[in-house]
Structures are given as C-alpha cells and as structure tokens.
PDB file of C-alpha atoms in Angstrom:
ATOM      1  CA  UNK A  66      77.873  80.500 105.024  1.00 61.00           C
ATOM      2  CA  UNK A  67      81.555  80.601 105.991  1.00 65.00           C
ATOM      3  CA  UNK A  68      83.710  82.616 103.597  1.00 74.00           C
ATOM      4  CA  UNK A  69      87.322  81.460 103.511  1.00 79.00           C
ATOM      5  CA  UNK A  70      89.737  84.236 102.513  1.00 93.00           C
ATOM      6  CA  UNK A  71      92.148  83.687  99.640  1.00 95.00           C
ATOM      7  CA  UNK A  72      95.842  84.499  99.934  1.00 97.00           C
ATOM      8  CA  UNK A  73      97.880  84.738  96.730  1.00 97.00           C
ATOM      9  CA  UNK A  74     101.597  83.956  96.894  1.00 97.00           C
ATOM     10  CA  UNK A  75     103.767  85.107  94.002  1.00 97.00           C
ATOM     11  CA  UNK A  76     107.127  83.416  93.599  1.00 95.00           C
ATOM     12  CA  UNK A  77     105.654  80.241  95.089  1.00 95.00           C
ATOM     13  CA  UNK A  78     107.971  78.141  92.933  1.00 92.00           C
ATOM     14  CA  UNK A  79     111.002  79.376  94.873  1.00 92.00           C
ATOM     15  CA  UNK A  80     112.495  78.379  98.198  1.00 91.00           C
ATOM     16  CA  UNK A  81     110.838  81.031 100.369  1.00 94.00           C
ATOM     17  CA  UNK A  82     107.586  81.244  98.395  1.00 95.00           C
ATOM     18  CA  UNK A  83     107.025  77.489  98.546  1.00 95.00           C
ATOM     19  CA  UNK A  84     107.643  77.554 102.315  1.00 95.00           C
ATOM     20  CA  UNK A  85     105.066  80.341 102.674  1.00 96.00           C
ATOM     21  CA  UNK A  86     102.528  78.300 100.689  1.00 96.00           C
ATOM     22  CA  UNK A  87     103.158  75.148 102.749  1.00 95.00           C
ATOM     23  CA  UNK A  88     102.861  77.133 105.987  1.00 95.00           C
ATOM     24  CA  UNK A  89      99.607  78.792 104.926  1.00 95.00           C
ATOM     25  CA  UNK A  90      98.090  75.513 103.733  1.00 94.00           C
ATOM     26  CA  UNK A  91      99.199  73.660 106.859  1.00 88.00           C
ATOM     27  CA  UNK A  92      98.230  76.130 109.540  1.00 80.00           C
ATOM     28  CA  UNK A  93      95.595  78.552 108.333  1.00 73.00           C
ATOM     29  CA  UNK A  94      91.962  78.797 107.475  1.00 88.00           C
ATOM     30  CA  UNK A  95      92.704  80.305 104.080  1.00 92.00           C
ATOM     31  CA  UNK A  96      92.616  79.234 100.485  1.00 93.00           C
ATOM     32  CA  UNK A  97      95.952  79.650  98.734  1.00 96.00           C
ATOM     33  CA  UNK A  98      96.542  80.511  95.075  1.00 95.00           C
ATOM     34  CA  UNK A  99     100.131  80.303  93.828  1.00 96.00           C
ATOM     35  CA  UNK A 100     102.142  81.979  91.107  1.00 94.00           C
ATOM     36  CA  UNK A 101     105.024  79.535  90.543  1.00 93.00           C
ATOM     37  CA  UNK A 102     107.012  81.452  87.936  1.00 90.00           C
ATOM     38  CA  UNK A 103     107.246  81.868  84.191  1.00 90.00           C
ATOM     39  CA  UNK A 104     106.409  79.017  81.813  1.00 89.00           C
ATOM     40  CA  UNK A 105     109.181  76.420  81.812  1.00 87.00           C
ATOM     41  CA  UNK A 106     110.822  77.556  85.057  1.00 84.00           C
ATOM     42  CA  UNK A 107     111.640  74.926  87.655  1.00 81.00           C
ATOM     43  CA  UNK A 108     109.390  75.067  90.702  1.00 82.00           C
ATOM     44  CA  UNK A 109     109.592  73.740  94.238  1.00 82.00           C
ATOM     45  CA  UNK A 110     107.149  71.122  95.474  1.00 85.00           C
ATOM     46  CA  UNK A 111     103.784  72.545  96.531  1.00 90.00           C
ATOM     47  CA  UNK A 112     100.912  70.828  98.339  1.00 90.00           C
ATOM     48  CA  UNK A 113      98.276  69.098  96.221  1.00 89.00           C
ATOM     49  CA  UNK A 114      95.168  71.102  95.521  1.00 91.00           C
ATOM     50  CA  UNK A 115      96.813  74.535  95.446  1.00 93.00           C
ATOM     51  CA  UNK A 116      95.776  76.292  92.221  1.00 92.00           C
ATOM     52  CA  UNK A 117      98.896  77.230  90.255  1.00 92.00           C
ATOM     53  CA  UNK A 118      99.568  79.818  87.590  1.00 92.00           C
ATOM     54  CA  UNK A 119     102.639  80.013  85.380  1.00 94.00           C
ATOM     55  CA  UNK A 120     103.211  83.450  83.912  1.00 95.00           C
ATOM     56  CA  UNK A 121     105.834  86.151  83.789  1.00 95.00           C
ATOM     57  CA  UNK A 122     105.288  88.283  86.888  1.00 96.00           C
ATOM     58  CA  UNK A 123     105.137  91.429  84.758  1.00 96.00           C
ATOM     59  CA  UNK A 124     102.246  89.997  82.697  1.00 97.00           C
ATOM     60  CA  UNK A 125      99.658  92.488  83.948  1.00 97.00           C
ATOM     61  CA  UNK A 126      96.616  90.570  82.664  1.00 97.00           C
ATOM     62  CA  UNK A 127      97.746  87.278  84.223  1.00 97.00           C
ATOM     63  CA  UNK A 128      98.516  88.973  87.535  1.00 97.00           C
ATOM     64  CA  UNK A 129      95.125  90.726  87.562  1.00 97.00           C
ATOM     65  CA  UNK A 130      93.432  87.350  87.019  1.00 97.00           C
ATOM     66  CA  UNK A 131      95.561  85.795  89.764  1.00 96.00           C
ATOM     67  CA  UNK A 132      94.723  88.353  92.467  1.00 97.00           C
ATOM     68  CA  UNK A 133      91.018  88.776  91.676  1.00 97.00           C
ATOM     69  CA  UNK A 134      89.032  88.097  94.845  1.00 96.00           C
ATOM     70  CA  UNK A 135      92.097  87.797  97.095  1.00 97.00           C
ATOM     71  CA  UNK A 136      92.098  89.066 100.668  1.00 96.00           C
ATOM     72  CA  UNK A 137      95.892  89.345 100.650  1.00 97.00           C
ATOM     73  CA  UNK A 138      98.912  88.967  98.375  1.00 98.00           C
ATOM     74  CA  UNK A 139     102.394  87.937  99.495  1.00 98.00           C
ATOM     75  CA  UNK A 140     104.737  89.098  96.731  1.00 98.00           C
ATOM     76  CA  UNK A 141     108.021  87.152  96.518  1.00 96.00           C
ATOM     77  CA  UNK A 142     108.395  86.725  92.753  1.00 95.00           C
ATOM     78  CA  UNK A 143     111.586  87.506  90.909  1.00 91.00           C
ATOM     79  CA  UNK A 144     114.802  85.881  89.777  1.00 91.00           C
ATOM     80  CA  UNK A 145     117.071  84.985  92.668  1.00 86.00           C
ATOM     81  CA  UNK A 146     120.677  85.287  91.527  1.00 90.00           C
ATOM     82  CA  UNK A 147     122.703  88.421  92.225  1.00 91.00           C
ATOM     83  CA  UNK A 148     125.457  87.165  89.900  1.00 93.00           C
ATOM     84  CA  UNK A 149     122.999  86.483  87.060  1.00 94.00           C
ATOM     85  CA  UNK A 150     121.637  90.025  87.387  1.00 93.00           C
ATOM     86  CA  UNK A 151     124.917  91.369  85.964  1.00 95.00           C
ATOM     87  CA  UNK A 152     124.435  89.207  82.846  1.00 95.00           C
ATOM     88  CA  UNK A 153     120.779  90.196  82.332  1.00 95.00           C
ATOM     89  CA  UNK A 154     120.127  93.522  84.060  1.00 95.00           C
ATOM     90  CA  UNK A 155     117.122  94.373  81.876  1.00 95.00           C
ATOM     91  CA  UNK A 156     115.486  91.036  82.664  1.00 93.00           C
ATOM     92  CA  UNK A 157     115.954  91.573  86.384  1.00 92.00           C
ATOM     93  CA  UNK A 158     114.566  95.102  86.167  1.00 94.00           C
ATOM     94  CA  UNK A 159     111.578  93.789  84.207  1.00 94.00           C
ATOM     95  CA  UNK A 160     110.845  91.108  86.805  1.00 94.00           C
ATOM     96  CA  UNK A 161     111.625  93.036  89.982  1.00 93.00           C
ATOM     97  CA  UNK A 162     110.348  96.503  89.050  1.00 94.00           C
ATOM     98  CA  UNK A 163     107.819  95.686  86.319  1.00 96.00           C
ATOM     99  CA  UNK A 164     106.575  92.632  88.201  1.00 96.00           C
ATOM    100  CA  UNK A 165     106.084  94.546  91.422  1.00 96.00           C
ATOM    101  CA  UNK A 166     104.283  97.270  89.466  1.00 97.00           C
ATOM    102  CA  UNK A 167     101.957  94.633  87.966  1.00 98.00           C
ATOM    103  CA  UNK A 168     101.213  93.182  91.417  1.00 98.00           C
ATOM    104  CA  UNK A 169     100.559  96.580  93.010  1.00 98.00           C
ATOM    105  CA  UNK A 170      98.343  97.665  90.092  1.00 98.00           C
ATOM    106  CA  UNK A 171      96.384  94.394  90.189  1.00 98.00           C
ATOM    107  CA  UNK A 172      95.834  94.750  93.940  1.00 98.00           C
ATOM    108  CA  UNK A 173      94.630  98.304  93.410  1.00 98.00           C
ATOM    109  CA  UNK A 174      92.259  97.309  90.566  1.00 98.00           C
ATOM    110  CA  UNK A 175      90.726  94.494  92.627  1.00 98.00           C
ATOM    111  CA  UNK A 176      90.721  96.302  95.971  1.00 98.00           C
ATOM    112  CA  UNK A 177      92.987  93.749  97.663  1.00 98.00           C
ATOM    113  CA  UNK A 178      93.310  95.151 101.188  1.00 97.00           C
ATOM    114  CA  UNK A 179      96.692  93.640 102.101  1.00 97.00           C
ATOM    115  CA  UNK A 180      99.929  93.369 100.159  1.00 98.00           C
ATOM    116  CA  UNK A 181     103.101  92.008 101.738  1.00 97.00           C
ATOM    117  CA  UNK A 182     106.144  92.958  99.637  1.00 95.00           C
ATOM    118  CA  UNK A 183     109.156  90.777 100.378  1.00 92.00           C
ATOM    119  CA  UNK A 184     112.491  92.139  99.235  1.00 88.00           C
ATOM    120  CA  UNK A 185     116.166  91.528  99.866  1.00 87.00           C
ATOM    121  CA  UNK A 186     118.793  93.135 102.060  1.00 83.00           C
ATOM    122  CA  UNK A 187     120.743  93.512  98.804  1.00 87.00           C
ATOM    123  CA  UNK A 188     118.936  96.838  98.292  1.00 88.00           C
ATOM    124  CA  UNK A 189     120.945  98.234 101.220  1.00 86.00           C
ATOM    125  CA  UNK A 190     124.339  97.192  99.834  1.00 86.00           C
ATOM    126  CA  UNK A 191     127.107  96.752 102.379  1.00 82.00           C
ATOM    127  CA  UNK A 192     125.911  97.907 105.802  1.00 75.00           C
ATOM    128  CA  UNK A 193     128.066 100.494 107.574  1.00 74.00           C
ATOM    129  CA  UNK A 194     128.008  98.448 110.780  1.00 74.00           C
ATOM    130  CA  UNK A 195     127.709  94.786 111.660  1.00 77.00           C
ATOM    131  CA  UNK A 196     124.291  93.522 112.663  1.00 77.00           C
ATOM    132  CA  UNK A 197     120.767  93.816 111.329  1.00 81.00           C
ATOM    133  CA  UNK A 198     119.895  96.432 108.717  1.00 82.00           C
ATOM    134  CA  UNK A 199     116.979  98.626 109.734  1.00 80.00           C
ATOM    135  CA  UNK A 200     114.205  99.270 107.183  1.00 79.00           C
ATOM    136  CA  UNK A 201     114.879 102.987 107.581  1.00 84.00           C
ATOM    137  CA  UNK A 202     118.422 102.525 106.280  1.00 83.00           C
ATOM    138  CA  UNK A 203     119.311 104.320 103.076  1.00 84.00           C
ATOM    139  CA  UNK A 204     119.203 102.082  99.967  1.00 86.00           C
ATOM    140  CA  UNK A 205     122.627 101.594  98.393  1.00 87.00           C
ATOM    141  CA  UNK A 206     122.185  98.859  95.757  1.00 89.00           C
ATOM    142  CA  UNK A 207     125.344  97.310  94.328  1.00 89.00           C
ATOM    143  CA  UNK A 208     123.786  95.179  91.612  1.00 91.00           C
ATOM    144  CA  UNK A 209     120.914  95.081  89.112  1.00 90.00           C
ATOM    145  CA  UNK A 210     119.367  92.438  91.397  1.00 89.00           C
ATOM    146  CA  UNK A 211     118.644  95.169  93.920  1.00 86.00           C
ATOM    147  CA  UNK A 212     116.657  97.255  91.404  1.00 72.00           C
TER     148      UNK A 212
END
C-alpha cells in the first residue's frame, strides 16, 4: 500500500501560504492540510479538497490536532502588517511568538520530522549594507512585527 505523506501549511489563508498550498497540490505526491487563519479572517483561494482549519495559531490543542500524522509542517502563520503591529503589539507577540511555540510543541509531541519556519527580513531591521541579508546577520528588530 502506498502511503502519501501529509504536509501541513499554517498561514495558508495568506498570500505566500496559499501559493505554497497551490504549489504542493499541483506538483507533489503529498496530501496537504491547511491552517487558513483565525475564525472570521479573510482567506485566499485554495484548491478544492484541501482540508482546512480555522483557529488562532496559538491555540495549542487545535495546532496539535492539525499536525497529527504530518510528515512536515511549513509554518507561515501570523498577521502581516508591520504598521498594525504598533497598534496591537501584544496580539502580534501572541501570534508570532506564541503561535510558533504552539507549532514547535505540536511537532515535538507528534514526532513531525520536518518543520520549515518562514519568517521576515524585518527581524534584521535596516541592513548595514545594500544587498541580501544573510541568515547569520544579527537580529535588530524595529517593530513588534519582528518579535
């Protein structure tokens, strides 16, 4: 019997997350499960047949249920506006830090062997030189978004 691995994509309701889901569905031999955001949040179009969950990303029980049995998780969830992070810093910390904690803990509990954490260059602040920012660069966040 052929076992098809499951890949979970958090933040699948956003621009990048929805593109990841469409790419996985269109070009891979995997099953995709998608976290599209909190209840009531707008979500991008996703292919038919992809199981969806709506929950706050820091809802540990919901995230554990979502990742159970997954071979990999691509974690993209979190609010997207740097400007909005100044108006609701606690909410951004809850989603970005608490949400990532919930995803990492759920992967650990279920023995998920691969976790891809997608972040933002915003964590590096203003680079000292023009050009790409290396992952070894020192973090210098300038906003709550970068938490």
